[in-house]
CSV table of C-alpha atoms and ligand atoms in Angstrom, one decimal:
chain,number,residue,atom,x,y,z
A,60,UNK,CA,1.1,10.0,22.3
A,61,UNK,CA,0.8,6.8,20.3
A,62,UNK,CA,-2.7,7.1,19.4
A,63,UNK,CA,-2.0,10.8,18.2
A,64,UNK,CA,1.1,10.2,16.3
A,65,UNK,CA,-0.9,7.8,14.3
A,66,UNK,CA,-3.8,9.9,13.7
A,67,UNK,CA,-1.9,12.5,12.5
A,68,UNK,CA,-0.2,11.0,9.8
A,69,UNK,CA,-3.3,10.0,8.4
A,70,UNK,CA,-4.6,13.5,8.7
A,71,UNK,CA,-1.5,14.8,7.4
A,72,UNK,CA,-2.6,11.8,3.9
A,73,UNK,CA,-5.6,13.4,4.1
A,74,UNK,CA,-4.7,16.9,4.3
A,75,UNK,CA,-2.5,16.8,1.5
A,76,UNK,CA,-4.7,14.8,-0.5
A,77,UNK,CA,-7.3,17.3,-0.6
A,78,UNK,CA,-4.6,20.2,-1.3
A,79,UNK,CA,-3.1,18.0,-4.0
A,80,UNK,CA,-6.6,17.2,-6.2
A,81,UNK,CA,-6.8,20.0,-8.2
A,82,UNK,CA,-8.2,19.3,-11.3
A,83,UNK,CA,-7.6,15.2,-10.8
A,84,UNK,CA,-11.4,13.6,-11.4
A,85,UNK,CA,-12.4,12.1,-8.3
A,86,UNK,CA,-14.0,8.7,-7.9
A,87,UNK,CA,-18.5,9.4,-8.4
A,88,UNK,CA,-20.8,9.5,-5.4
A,89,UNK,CA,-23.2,7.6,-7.1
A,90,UNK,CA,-26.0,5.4,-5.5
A,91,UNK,CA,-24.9,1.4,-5.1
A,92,UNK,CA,-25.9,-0.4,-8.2
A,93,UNK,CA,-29.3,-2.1,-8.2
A,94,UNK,CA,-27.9,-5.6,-7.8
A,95,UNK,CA,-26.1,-4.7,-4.7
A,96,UNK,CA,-28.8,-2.8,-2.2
A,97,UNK,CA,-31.1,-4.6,0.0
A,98,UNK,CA,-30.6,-5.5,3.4
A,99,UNK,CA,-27.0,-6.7,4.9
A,100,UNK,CA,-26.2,-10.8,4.6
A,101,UNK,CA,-26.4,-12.1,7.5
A,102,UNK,CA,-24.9,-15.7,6.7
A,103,UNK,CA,-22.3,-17.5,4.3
A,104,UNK,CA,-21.4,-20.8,2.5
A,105,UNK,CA,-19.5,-21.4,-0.7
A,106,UNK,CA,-16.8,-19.1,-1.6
A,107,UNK,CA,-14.5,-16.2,-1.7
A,108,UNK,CA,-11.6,-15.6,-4.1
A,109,UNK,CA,-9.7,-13.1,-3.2
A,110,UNK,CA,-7.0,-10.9,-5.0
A,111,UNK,CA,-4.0,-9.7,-2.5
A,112,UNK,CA,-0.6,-8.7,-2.3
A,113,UNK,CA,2.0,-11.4,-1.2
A,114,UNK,CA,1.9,-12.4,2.2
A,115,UNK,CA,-0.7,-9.6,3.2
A,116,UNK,CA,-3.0,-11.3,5.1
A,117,UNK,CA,-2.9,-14.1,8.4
A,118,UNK,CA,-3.8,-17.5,7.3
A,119,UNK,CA,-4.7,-18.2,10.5
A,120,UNK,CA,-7.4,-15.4,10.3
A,121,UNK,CA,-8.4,-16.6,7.5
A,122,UNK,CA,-8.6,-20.2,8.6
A,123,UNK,CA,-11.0,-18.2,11.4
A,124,UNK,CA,-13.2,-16.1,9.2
A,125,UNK,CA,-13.7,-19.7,7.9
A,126,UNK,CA,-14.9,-21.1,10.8
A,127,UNK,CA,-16.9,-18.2,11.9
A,128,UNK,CA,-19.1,-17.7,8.7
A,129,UNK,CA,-18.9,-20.9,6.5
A,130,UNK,CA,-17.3,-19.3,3.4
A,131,UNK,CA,-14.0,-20.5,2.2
A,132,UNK,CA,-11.3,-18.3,1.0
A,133,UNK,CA,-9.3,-19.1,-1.9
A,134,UNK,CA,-6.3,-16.6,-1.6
A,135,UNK,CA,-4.1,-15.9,-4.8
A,136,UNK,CA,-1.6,-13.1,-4.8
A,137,UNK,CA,0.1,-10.3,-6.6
A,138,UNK,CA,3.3,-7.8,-6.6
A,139,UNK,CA,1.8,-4.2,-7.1
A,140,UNK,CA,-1.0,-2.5,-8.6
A,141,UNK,CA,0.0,-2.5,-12.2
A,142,UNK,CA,-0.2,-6.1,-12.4
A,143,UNK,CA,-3.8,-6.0,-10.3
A,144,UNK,CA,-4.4,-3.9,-12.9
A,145,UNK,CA,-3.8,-5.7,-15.7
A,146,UNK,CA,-5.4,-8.7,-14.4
A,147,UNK,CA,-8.4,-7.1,-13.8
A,148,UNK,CA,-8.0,-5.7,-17.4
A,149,UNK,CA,-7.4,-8.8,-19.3
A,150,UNK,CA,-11.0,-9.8,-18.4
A,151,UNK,CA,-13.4,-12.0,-15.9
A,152,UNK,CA,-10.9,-13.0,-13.1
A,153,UNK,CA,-13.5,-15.1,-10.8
A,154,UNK,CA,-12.4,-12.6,-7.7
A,155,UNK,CA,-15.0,-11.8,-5.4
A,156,UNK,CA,-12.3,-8.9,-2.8
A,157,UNK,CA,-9.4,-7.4,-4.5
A,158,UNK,CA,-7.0,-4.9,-2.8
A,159,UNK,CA,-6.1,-1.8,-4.6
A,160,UNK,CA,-3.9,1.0,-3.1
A,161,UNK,CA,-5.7,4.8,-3.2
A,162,UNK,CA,-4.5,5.3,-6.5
A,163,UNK,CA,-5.6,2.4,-8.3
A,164,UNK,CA,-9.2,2.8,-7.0
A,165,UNK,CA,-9.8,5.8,-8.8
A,166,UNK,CA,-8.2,4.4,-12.0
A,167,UNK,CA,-10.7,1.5,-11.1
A,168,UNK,CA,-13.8,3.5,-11.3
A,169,UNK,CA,-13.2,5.7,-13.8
A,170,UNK,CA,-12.9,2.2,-15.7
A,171,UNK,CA,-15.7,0.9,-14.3
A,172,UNK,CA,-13.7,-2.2,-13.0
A,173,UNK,CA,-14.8,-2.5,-9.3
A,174,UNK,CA,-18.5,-1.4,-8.4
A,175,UNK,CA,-20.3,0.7,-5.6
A,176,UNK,CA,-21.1,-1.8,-3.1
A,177,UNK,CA,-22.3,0.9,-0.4
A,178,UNK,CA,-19.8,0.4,1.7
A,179,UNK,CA,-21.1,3.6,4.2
A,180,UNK,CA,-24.1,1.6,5.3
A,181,UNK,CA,-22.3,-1.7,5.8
A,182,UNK,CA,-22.6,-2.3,9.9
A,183,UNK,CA,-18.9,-2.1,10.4
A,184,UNK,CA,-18.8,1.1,8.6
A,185,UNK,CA,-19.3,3.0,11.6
A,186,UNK,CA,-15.6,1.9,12.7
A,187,UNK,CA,-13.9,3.6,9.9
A,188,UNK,CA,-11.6,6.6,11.4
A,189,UNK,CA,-13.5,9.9,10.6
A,190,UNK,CA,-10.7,11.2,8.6
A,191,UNK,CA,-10.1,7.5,7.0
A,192,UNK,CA,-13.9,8.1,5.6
A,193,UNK,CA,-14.7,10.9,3.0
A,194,UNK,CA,-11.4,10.1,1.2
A,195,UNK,CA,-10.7,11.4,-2.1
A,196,UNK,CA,-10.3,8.3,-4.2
A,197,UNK,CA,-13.8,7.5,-2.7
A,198,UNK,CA,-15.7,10.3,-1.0
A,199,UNK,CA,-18.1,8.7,1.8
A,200,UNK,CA,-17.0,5.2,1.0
A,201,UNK,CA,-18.9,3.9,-1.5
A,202,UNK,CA,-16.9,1.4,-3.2
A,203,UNK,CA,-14.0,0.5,-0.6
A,204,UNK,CA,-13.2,-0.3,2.8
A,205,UNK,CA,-10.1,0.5,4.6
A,206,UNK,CA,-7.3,-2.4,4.8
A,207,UNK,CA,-3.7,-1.3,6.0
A,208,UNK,CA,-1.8,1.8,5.5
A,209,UNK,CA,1.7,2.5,5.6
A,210,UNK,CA,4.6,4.2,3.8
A,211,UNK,CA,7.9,3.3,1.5
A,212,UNK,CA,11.4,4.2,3.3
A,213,UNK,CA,14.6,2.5,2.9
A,214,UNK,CA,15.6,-0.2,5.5
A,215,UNK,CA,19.2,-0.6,6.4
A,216,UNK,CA,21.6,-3.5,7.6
A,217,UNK,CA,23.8,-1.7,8.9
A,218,UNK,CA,26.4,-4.3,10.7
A,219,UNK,CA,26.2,-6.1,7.4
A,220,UNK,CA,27.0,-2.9,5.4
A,221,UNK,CA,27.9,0.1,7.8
A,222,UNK,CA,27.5,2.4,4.8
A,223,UNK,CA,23.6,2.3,4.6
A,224,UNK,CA,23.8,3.6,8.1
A,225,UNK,CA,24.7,7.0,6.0
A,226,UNK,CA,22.2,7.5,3.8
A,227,UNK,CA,19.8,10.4,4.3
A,228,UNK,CA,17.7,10.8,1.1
A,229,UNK,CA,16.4,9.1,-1.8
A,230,UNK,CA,19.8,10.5,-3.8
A,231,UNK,CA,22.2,8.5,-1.6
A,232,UNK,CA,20.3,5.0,-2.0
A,233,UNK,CA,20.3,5.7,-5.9
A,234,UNK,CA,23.7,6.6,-6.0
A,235,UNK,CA,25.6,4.7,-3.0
A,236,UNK,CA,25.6,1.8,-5.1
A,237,UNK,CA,26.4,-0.7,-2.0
A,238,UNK,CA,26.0,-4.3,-3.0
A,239,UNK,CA,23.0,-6.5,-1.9
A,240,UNK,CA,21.1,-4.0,-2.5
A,241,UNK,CA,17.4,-4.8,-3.2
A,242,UNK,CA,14.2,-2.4,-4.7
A,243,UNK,CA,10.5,-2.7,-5.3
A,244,UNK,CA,9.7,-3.7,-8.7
A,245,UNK,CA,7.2,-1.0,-9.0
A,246,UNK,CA,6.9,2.0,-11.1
A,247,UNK,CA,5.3,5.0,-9.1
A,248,UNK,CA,7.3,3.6,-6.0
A,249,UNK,CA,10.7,3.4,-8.0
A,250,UNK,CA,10.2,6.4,-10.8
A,251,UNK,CA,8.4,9.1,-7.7
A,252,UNK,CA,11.5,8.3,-5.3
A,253,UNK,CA,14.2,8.6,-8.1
A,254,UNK,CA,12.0,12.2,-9.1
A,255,UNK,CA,11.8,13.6,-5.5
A,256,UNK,CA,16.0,12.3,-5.7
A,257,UNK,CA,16.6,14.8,-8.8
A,258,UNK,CA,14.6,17.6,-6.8
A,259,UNK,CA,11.0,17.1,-7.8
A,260,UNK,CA,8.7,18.3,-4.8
A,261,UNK,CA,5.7,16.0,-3.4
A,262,UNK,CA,3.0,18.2,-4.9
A,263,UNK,CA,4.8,18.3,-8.4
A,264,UNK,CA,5.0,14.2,-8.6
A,265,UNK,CA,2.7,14.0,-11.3
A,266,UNK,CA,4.5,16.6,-13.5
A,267,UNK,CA,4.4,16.2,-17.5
A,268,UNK,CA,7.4,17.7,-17.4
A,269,UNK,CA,10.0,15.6,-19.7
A,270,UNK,CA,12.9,16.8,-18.6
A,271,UNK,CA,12.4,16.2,-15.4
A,272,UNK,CA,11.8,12.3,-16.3
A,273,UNK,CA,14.7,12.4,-18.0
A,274,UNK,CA,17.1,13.8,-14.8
A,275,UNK,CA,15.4,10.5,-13.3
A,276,UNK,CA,15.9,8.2,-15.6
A,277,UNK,CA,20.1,9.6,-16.1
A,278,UNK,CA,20.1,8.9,-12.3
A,279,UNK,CA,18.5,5.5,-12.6
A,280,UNK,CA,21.0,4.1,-15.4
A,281,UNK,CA,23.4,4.6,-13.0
A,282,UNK,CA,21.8,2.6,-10.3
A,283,UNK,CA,22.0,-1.5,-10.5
A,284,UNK,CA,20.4,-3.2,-7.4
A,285,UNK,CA,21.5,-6.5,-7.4
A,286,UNK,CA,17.2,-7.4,-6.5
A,287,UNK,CA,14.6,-5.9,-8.5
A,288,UNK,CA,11.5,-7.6,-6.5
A,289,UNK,CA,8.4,-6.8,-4.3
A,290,UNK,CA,8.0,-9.5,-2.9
A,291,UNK,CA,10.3,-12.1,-0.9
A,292,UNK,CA,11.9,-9.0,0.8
A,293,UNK,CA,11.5,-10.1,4.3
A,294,UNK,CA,13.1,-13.7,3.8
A,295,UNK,CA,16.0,-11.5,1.2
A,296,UNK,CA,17.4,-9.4,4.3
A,297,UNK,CA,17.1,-11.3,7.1
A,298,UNK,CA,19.0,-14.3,4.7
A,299,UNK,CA,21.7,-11.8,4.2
A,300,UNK,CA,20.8,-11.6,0.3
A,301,UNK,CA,19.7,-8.1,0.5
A,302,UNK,CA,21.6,-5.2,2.7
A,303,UNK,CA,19.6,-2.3,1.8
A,304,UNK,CA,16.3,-2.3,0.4
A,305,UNK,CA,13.6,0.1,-0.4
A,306,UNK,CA,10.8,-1.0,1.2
A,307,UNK,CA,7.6,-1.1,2.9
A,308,UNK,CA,7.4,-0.3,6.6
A,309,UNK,CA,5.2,-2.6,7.4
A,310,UNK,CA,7.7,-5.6,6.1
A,311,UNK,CA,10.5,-3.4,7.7
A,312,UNK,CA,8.8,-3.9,11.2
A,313,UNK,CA,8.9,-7.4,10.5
A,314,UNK,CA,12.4,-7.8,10.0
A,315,UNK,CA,12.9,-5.8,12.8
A,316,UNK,CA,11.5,-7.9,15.0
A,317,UNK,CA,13.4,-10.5,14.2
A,318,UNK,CA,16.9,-8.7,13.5
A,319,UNK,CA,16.9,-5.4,15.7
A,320,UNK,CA,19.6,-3.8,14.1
A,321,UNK,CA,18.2,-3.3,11.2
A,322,UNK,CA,17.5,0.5,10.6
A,323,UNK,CA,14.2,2.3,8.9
A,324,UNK,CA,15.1,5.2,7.0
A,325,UNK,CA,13.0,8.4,6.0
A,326,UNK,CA,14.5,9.8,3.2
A,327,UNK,CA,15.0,13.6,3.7
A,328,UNK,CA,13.1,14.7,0.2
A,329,UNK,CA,10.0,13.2,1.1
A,330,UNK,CA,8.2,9.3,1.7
A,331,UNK,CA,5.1,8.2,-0.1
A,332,UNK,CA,2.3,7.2,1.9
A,333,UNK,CA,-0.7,4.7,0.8
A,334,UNK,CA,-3.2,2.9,2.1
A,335,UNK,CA,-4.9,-0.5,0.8
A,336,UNK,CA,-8.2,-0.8,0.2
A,337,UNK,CA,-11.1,-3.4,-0.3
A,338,UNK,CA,-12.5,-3.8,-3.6
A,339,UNK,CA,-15.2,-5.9,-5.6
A,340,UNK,CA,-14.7,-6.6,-9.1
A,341,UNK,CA,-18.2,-5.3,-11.1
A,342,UNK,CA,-19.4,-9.3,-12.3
A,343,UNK,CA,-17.9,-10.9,-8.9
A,344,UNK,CA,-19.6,-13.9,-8.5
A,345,UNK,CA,-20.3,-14.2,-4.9
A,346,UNK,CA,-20.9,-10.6,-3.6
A,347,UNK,CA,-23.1,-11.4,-0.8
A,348,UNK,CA,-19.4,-13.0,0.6
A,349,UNK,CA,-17.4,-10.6,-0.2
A,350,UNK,CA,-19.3,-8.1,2.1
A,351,UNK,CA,-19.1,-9.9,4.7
A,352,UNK,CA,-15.5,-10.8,4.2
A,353,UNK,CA,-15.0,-7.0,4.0
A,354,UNK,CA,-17.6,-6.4,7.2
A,355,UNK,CA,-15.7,-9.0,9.3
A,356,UNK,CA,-12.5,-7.2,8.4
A,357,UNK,CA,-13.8,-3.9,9.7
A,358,UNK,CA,-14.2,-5.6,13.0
A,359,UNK,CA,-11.3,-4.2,15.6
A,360,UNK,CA,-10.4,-7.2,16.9
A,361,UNK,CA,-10.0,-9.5,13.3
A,362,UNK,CA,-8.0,-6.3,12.0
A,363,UNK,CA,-6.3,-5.6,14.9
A,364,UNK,CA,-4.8,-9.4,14.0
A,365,UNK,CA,-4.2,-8.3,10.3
A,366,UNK,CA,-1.8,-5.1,11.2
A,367,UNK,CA,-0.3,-7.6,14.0
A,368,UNK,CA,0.8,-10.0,11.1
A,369,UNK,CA,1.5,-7.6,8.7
A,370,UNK,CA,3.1,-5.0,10.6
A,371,UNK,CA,1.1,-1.7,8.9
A,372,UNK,CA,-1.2,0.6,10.8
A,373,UNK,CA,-5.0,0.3,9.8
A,374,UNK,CA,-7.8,3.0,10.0
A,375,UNK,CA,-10.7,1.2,12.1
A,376,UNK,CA,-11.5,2.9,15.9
A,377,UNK,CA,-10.5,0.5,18.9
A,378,UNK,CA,-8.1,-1.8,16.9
A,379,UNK,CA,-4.9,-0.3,18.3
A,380,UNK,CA,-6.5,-1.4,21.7
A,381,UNK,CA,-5.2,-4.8,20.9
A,382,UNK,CA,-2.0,-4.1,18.8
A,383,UNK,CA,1.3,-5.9,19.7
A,384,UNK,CA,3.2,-3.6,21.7
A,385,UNK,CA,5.9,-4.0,19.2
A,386,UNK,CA,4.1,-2.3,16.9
A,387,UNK,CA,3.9,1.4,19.1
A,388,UNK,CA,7.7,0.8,19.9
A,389,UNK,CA,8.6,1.0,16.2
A,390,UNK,CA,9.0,4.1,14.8
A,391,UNK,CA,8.9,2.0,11.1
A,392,UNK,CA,5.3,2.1,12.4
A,393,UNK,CA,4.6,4.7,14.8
A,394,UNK,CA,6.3,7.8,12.9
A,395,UNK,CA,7.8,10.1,15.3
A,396,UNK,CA,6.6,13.3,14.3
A,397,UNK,CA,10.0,14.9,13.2
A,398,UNK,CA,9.1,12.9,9.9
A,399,UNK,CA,5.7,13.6,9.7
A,400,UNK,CA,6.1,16.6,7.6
A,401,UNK,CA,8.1,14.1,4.9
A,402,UNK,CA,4.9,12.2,3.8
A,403,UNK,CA,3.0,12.8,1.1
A,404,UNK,CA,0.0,10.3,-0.5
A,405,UNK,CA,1.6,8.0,-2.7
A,406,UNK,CA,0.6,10.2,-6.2
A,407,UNK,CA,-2.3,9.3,-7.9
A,408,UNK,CA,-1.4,11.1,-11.7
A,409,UNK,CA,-3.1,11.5,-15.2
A,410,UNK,CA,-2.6,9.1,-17.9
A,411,UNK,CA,0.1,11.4,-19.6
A,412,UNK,CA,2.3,11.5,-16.1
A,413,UNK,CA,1.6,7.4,-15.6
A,414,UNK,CA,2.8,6.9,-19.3
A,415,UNK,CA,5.8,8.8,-19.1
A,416,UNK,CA,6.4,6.7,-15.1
A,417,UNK,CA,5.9,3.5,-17.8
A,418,UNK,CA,8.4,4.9,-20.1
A,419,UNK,CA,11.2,5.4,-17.6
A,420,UNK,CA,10.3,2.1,-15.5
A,421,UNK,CA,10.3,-0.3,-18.1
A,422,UNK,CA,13.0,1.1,-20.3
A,423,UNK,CA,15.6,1.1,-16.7
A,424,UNK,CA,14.4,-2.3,-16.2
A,425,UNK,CA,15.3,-3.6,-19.8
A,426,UNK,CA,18.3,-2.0,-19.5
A,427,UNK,CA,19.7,-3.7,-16.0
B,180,LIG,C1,3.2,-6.5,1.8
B,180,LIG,C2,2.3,-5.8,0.8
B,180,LIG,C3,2.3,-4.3,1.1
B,180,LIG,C4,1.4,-3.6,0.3
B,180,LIG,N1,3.7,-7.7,1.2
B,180,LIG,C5,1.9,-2.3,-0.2
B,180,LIG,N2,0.8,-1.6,-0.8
């Protein structure tokens, strides 16, 4: 029941990715550069730098990794996958592993920013779900590796503000206007949920469209969170700074753990879904590490470990076998199948749709 609930929703990603690609370029099947062939690395020493999101990975894990393989991990962090971008962008970072969501790694590619490390023929490989491997932002797995998956819903104190408990959609949270209230400072999370609020459907989240930027940037004037953040969240609600938050699930299942009143909502127009991914940066310096960093993670038991601490779902056979039974209690995590049908892959749009998601993000946030 568990195991299929899970496996669906990733079908359903999958489904609906494939429906939804249309004319969208899709990331090259190309061979692995020259530099990266030749025969799996066996054993480590030096370094690893890798990129991550805030408080997305166990220290103690990597403490073990450590221990295990010889290689040292020097972790630093960001808040969403503009500012990945743009680090990337603004030249040679030293990172060896970064961890892009499925729509940044096609952006990636196409600017030749992280490189084909043959992920397919890694050992570990052979763990990745079937339906987890001939994604579309990387058909057969040439350039990433599966890290955690989840989806962005609302989460809900509701004994600390009883009116949360009422909202339904994406509409109500923009236009409740409860105090404490708390929202991801990111673009295609904030500007897709206030589109699908004013009516745009899932497969129309990349419209060009003005007008229809417009209805979502009228709704978000009128909308001023008292928190514009991505990260923090966790130590925000369960402090009592934040009420009602949009937010990840996985974070949501943390809180719930430790508060279980708090509440996950679905929104009724729809939930983006995304999954993580393992990158290398073309010109890393140690890439003989960061495949085995990114081979040890495909392992079920070290990733089992990584959705225990970070509460999201991941796409490697056998790691649920050793999942906190928390996690299959929660439907934050294990979505009951009435609100399958509501998710849709986070959308991964064409410059003129992520310029116009700019246009209305930064111009609400200047305005708050
Ligand atoms: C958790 C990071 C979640 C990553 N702090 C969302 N893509």
């Amino acid at each position: 029941m568990v195991a299929k609930n899970l496996k669906l929703l990733v079908a359903t990603a999958l489904v609906i990715s494939l429906a939804a690609c249309g004319s969208e370029s899709t990331a090259s099947n190309s061979e692995p550069d020259p530099q990266s062939t030749g025969a799996f690395p066996t054993s480590g020493s030096g370094e690893l730098h890798l990129y991550n999101w805030t408080d997305y990975i166990d220290p103690a894990e990597i403490a073990r990794f450590t221990d295990e393989t010889g290689i040292e991990v020097i972790l630093d962090t960001f808040d969403s996958n503009e500012t990945l971008l743009a680090k990337l962008q603004s030249g040679s970072t030293g990172y060896d592993v970064i961890v892009p969501s499925d729509y940044m790694v096609q952006q990636m590619v196409e600017l030749n920013l992280i490189q084909n490390i043959g992920v397919k023929d890694f050992p570990n490989a052979k763990n990745i779900k079937p339906e987890a491997m001939n994604v579309i932002f990387d058909k057969g797995r040439n350039y990433t590796a599966p890290y955690m998956y989840g989806t962005t819903g609302i989460i809900c104190n509701p004994i600390a503000e009883p009116k949360c408990k009422d909202m339904k959609s994406w509409h109500d949270f923009f236009t409740f206007n409860l105090a404490k209230t708390d929202v991801l400072k990111d673009q295609v999370e904030v500007v897709s949920a206030a589109l699908r609020a004013v009516g745009v459907p899932a497969n129309d989240l990349c419209t060009t469209d003005k007008s229809k930027y417009l209805a979502a940037q009228e709704l978000l004037s009128r909308f001023k969170p008292a928190v514009i953040e991505s990260d923090g969240s966790i130590e925000r609600v369960l402090g009592g700074i934040s009420n009602v938050r949009q937010n990840w699930n996985g974070d949501s299942h943390r809180m719930k753990v430790e508060n279980p009143d708090l509440v996950y909502i679905y929104p009724s127009e729809g939930v983006n879904l995304w999954s993580d991914q393992f990158a290398v940066p073309v010109g890393a310096p140690n890439l003989d590490n960061a495949k085995i960093f990114i081979n040890w993670m495909m392992d079920p038991k070290n990733i089992a470990k990584e959705t225990n601490f970070t509460g999201y779902d991941n796409s490697i056979i056998g790691s649920s076998d050793y999942f906190d039974p928390s996690l299959k209690n929660d439907p934050a995590v294990n979505v009951p199948a009435e609100y399958l049908p509501l998710l849709s892959p986070i959308p991964n749009c064409g410059q003129e749709a992520r310029d116009l998601y700019t246009q209305v993000f930064t111009s609400w946030t200047t305005e708050q």
